[in-house]
């Protein structure tokens, strides 16, 4: 690895495939516009930090200007006009080729994920490969579903004859602005880009600061496919706080697909009159009934709560345990929590540093508030810079911030309840409504409470999860608007167009 004179982590691995992304003279990564990797006219760089190396400088990348944002939208619009004229089956083949390139060149992407966001090695590799699978599935799904439309006849309306035939079909929206969060900068970029492209749209992507280089590498896998028009996937880099509003309010954006935290609430208010898909924060509850399989529930809580150090939108963020089984459940969760490995992402530790010092401070503040108000620590509090040891906090109550706020770190709070009504309070009084899960052997009870939980999804006898990626995925309340998942995203990224054939005289089909 070259170091680059800006002191960052330097040039990408992967030889010639990724080398155009990096400028050795500036020691920084370029942005992607109209099929070219370029340095910004601003002459300014943004640097991200390596969370597991004391937040030392990691990668440098371009702070793009407003003119470059304008150019990205203009180029994407031109590319969309070419792309939209390519037959669906050929678009699907090109997306499959991009998926194949991502599989072949996944290792440098995984390496960047390890450095930029401290993702454990195995999970980083899975993210790159799962993204390739997602692209391929979207290509196949779109190739089938987008070929179909409706033919509606006029004679079903009162008084009408069968003299009008209406063909309703799905057409692209135009340019989709894709804004992914730091925790899955590749997968949650691809979950927007692949449905957008198969539906005939172009994309302008704004990657997160932490995760920016992984996302740039992902874009190279689309750019390198022969036949994909230059400008179809544009990647504009810079701090969200500097260029985000300009990109969101831009007249060139015909659709916005955003995943992130509360920033998304402001983004949805700023969006012009275009379709928006918002996937925001969550406070997923895990309700464990007295008749539950406690081993199954404990395994799900530890996996759901601590995978990627709790930095997942669908992490278990509060356990709601019935009094009768709470002691036994917490003991099982504690035992499993103590076995989690803590350390470096390169070594594939299960718990790695959280994304920033600010995030670690926020998490610590939540735990300190809970302890000051009477919560019981079942594991010792331990922190070294951004690295926080997995933390199980029992006897949490509604007065504590930890009960309602999203830690986005390796902290699992437990509240104890006596009734179903009380359990539901911790779900339905939350400002979030992403997912929730219920553990019970009684299917009637499970369905009964699932129907009353104000969340986008309820998992029965399993932890909250986004995948498989073709399932519908959505939040209610402050957790989002619109439904994602490959099938729903393709649908959302199209608009209905109708063409009506007016016959000179009514015509009725006879047998
Ligand atoms: N519901 C889901 O599917 C889902 C999935 C993953 C993460 N998340 C949520 O994401 C959050 C963590 O991710 P994060 O810290 O990257 O979120 P964030 O909201 O801070 O940032 C998300 C993205 O928005 C960009 N951004 C910042 N300011 C902007 C602006 N003014 N206009 C446009 N874009 C702007 C950022 O650069 C980043 O790319 C958590 O709250 C988590 O629950 C939700």
mmCIF file of C-alpha atoms in Angstrom, residues 52 118 120 306 309 336-354 379-391 410:
data_model
loop_
_atom_site.group_PDB
_atom_site.id
_atom_site.type_symbol
_atom_site.label_atom_id
_atom_site.label_comp_id
_atom_site.label_asym_id
_atom_site.label_seq_id
_atom_site.Cartn_x
_atom_site.Cartn_y
_atom_site.Cartn_z
ATOM 1 C CA UNK A 52 -9.919 0.983 14.842
ATOM 2 C CA UNK A 118 -13.973 -1.236 10.986
ATOM 3 C CA UNK A 120 -14.992 -7.404 10.612
ATOM 4 C CA UNK A 306 -24.051 -7.286 18.717
ATOM 5 C CA UNK A 309 -21.045 -3.952 17.099
ATOM 6 C CA UNK A 336 -23.081 -15.711 25.216
ATOM 7 C CA UNK A 337 -22.146 -12.019 25.355
ATOM 8 C CA UNK A 338 -19.044 -12.790 27.394
ATOM 9 C CA UNK A 339 -17.868 -15.167 24.679
ATOM 10 C CA UNK A 340 -17.858 -12.513 21.944
ATOM 11 C CA UNK A 341 -14.383 -11.673 20.679
ATOM 12 C CA UNK A 342 -13.336 -8.020 20.872
ATOM 13 C CA UNK A 343 -10.573 -6.479 18.783
ATOM 14 C CA UNK A 344 -9.456 -5.640 15.278
ATOM 15 C CA UNK A 345 -11.576 -6.032 12.129
ATOM 16 C CA UNK A 346 -8.588 -7.518 10.248
ATOM 17 C CA UNK A 347 -8.575 -10.361 12.799
ATOM 18 C CA UNK A 348 -12.295 -10.817 12.299
ATOM 19 C CA UNK A 349 -13.136 -9.919 15.901
ATOM 20 C CA UNK A 350 -16.888 -9.943 16.483
ATOM 21 C CA UNK A 351 -16.848 -6.615 18.291
ATOM 22 C CA UNK A 352 -14.796 -3.859 16.661
ATOM 23 C CA UNK A 353 -14.432 -0.114 17.138
ATOM 24 C CA UNK A 354 -17.559 1.968 16.545
ATOM 25 C CA UNK A 379 -21.035 -6.950 31.913
ATOM 26 C CA UNK A 380 -18.283 -4.559 32.953
ATOM 27 C CA UNK A 381 -18.150 -1.234 31.152
ATOM 28 C CA UNK A 382 -14.924 -1.102 29.190
ATOM 29 C CA UNK A 383 -13.843 1.294 26.456
ATOM 30 C CA UNK A 384 -10.587 1.966 24.656
ATOM 31 C CA UNK A 385 -10.955 4.895 22.222
ATOM 32 C CA UNK A 386 -13.765 3.823 19.818
ATOM 33 C CA UNK A 387 -13.712 0.211 20.973
ATOM 34 C CA UNK A 388 -16.513 -0.579 23.407
ATOM 35 C CA UNK A 389 -16.767 -4.052 24.921
ATOM 36 C CA UNK A 390 -20.209 -5.650 24.519
ATOM 37 C CA UNK A 391 -22.470 -4.259 27.150
ATOM 38 C CA UNK A 410 -22.643 -2.784 21.214
#
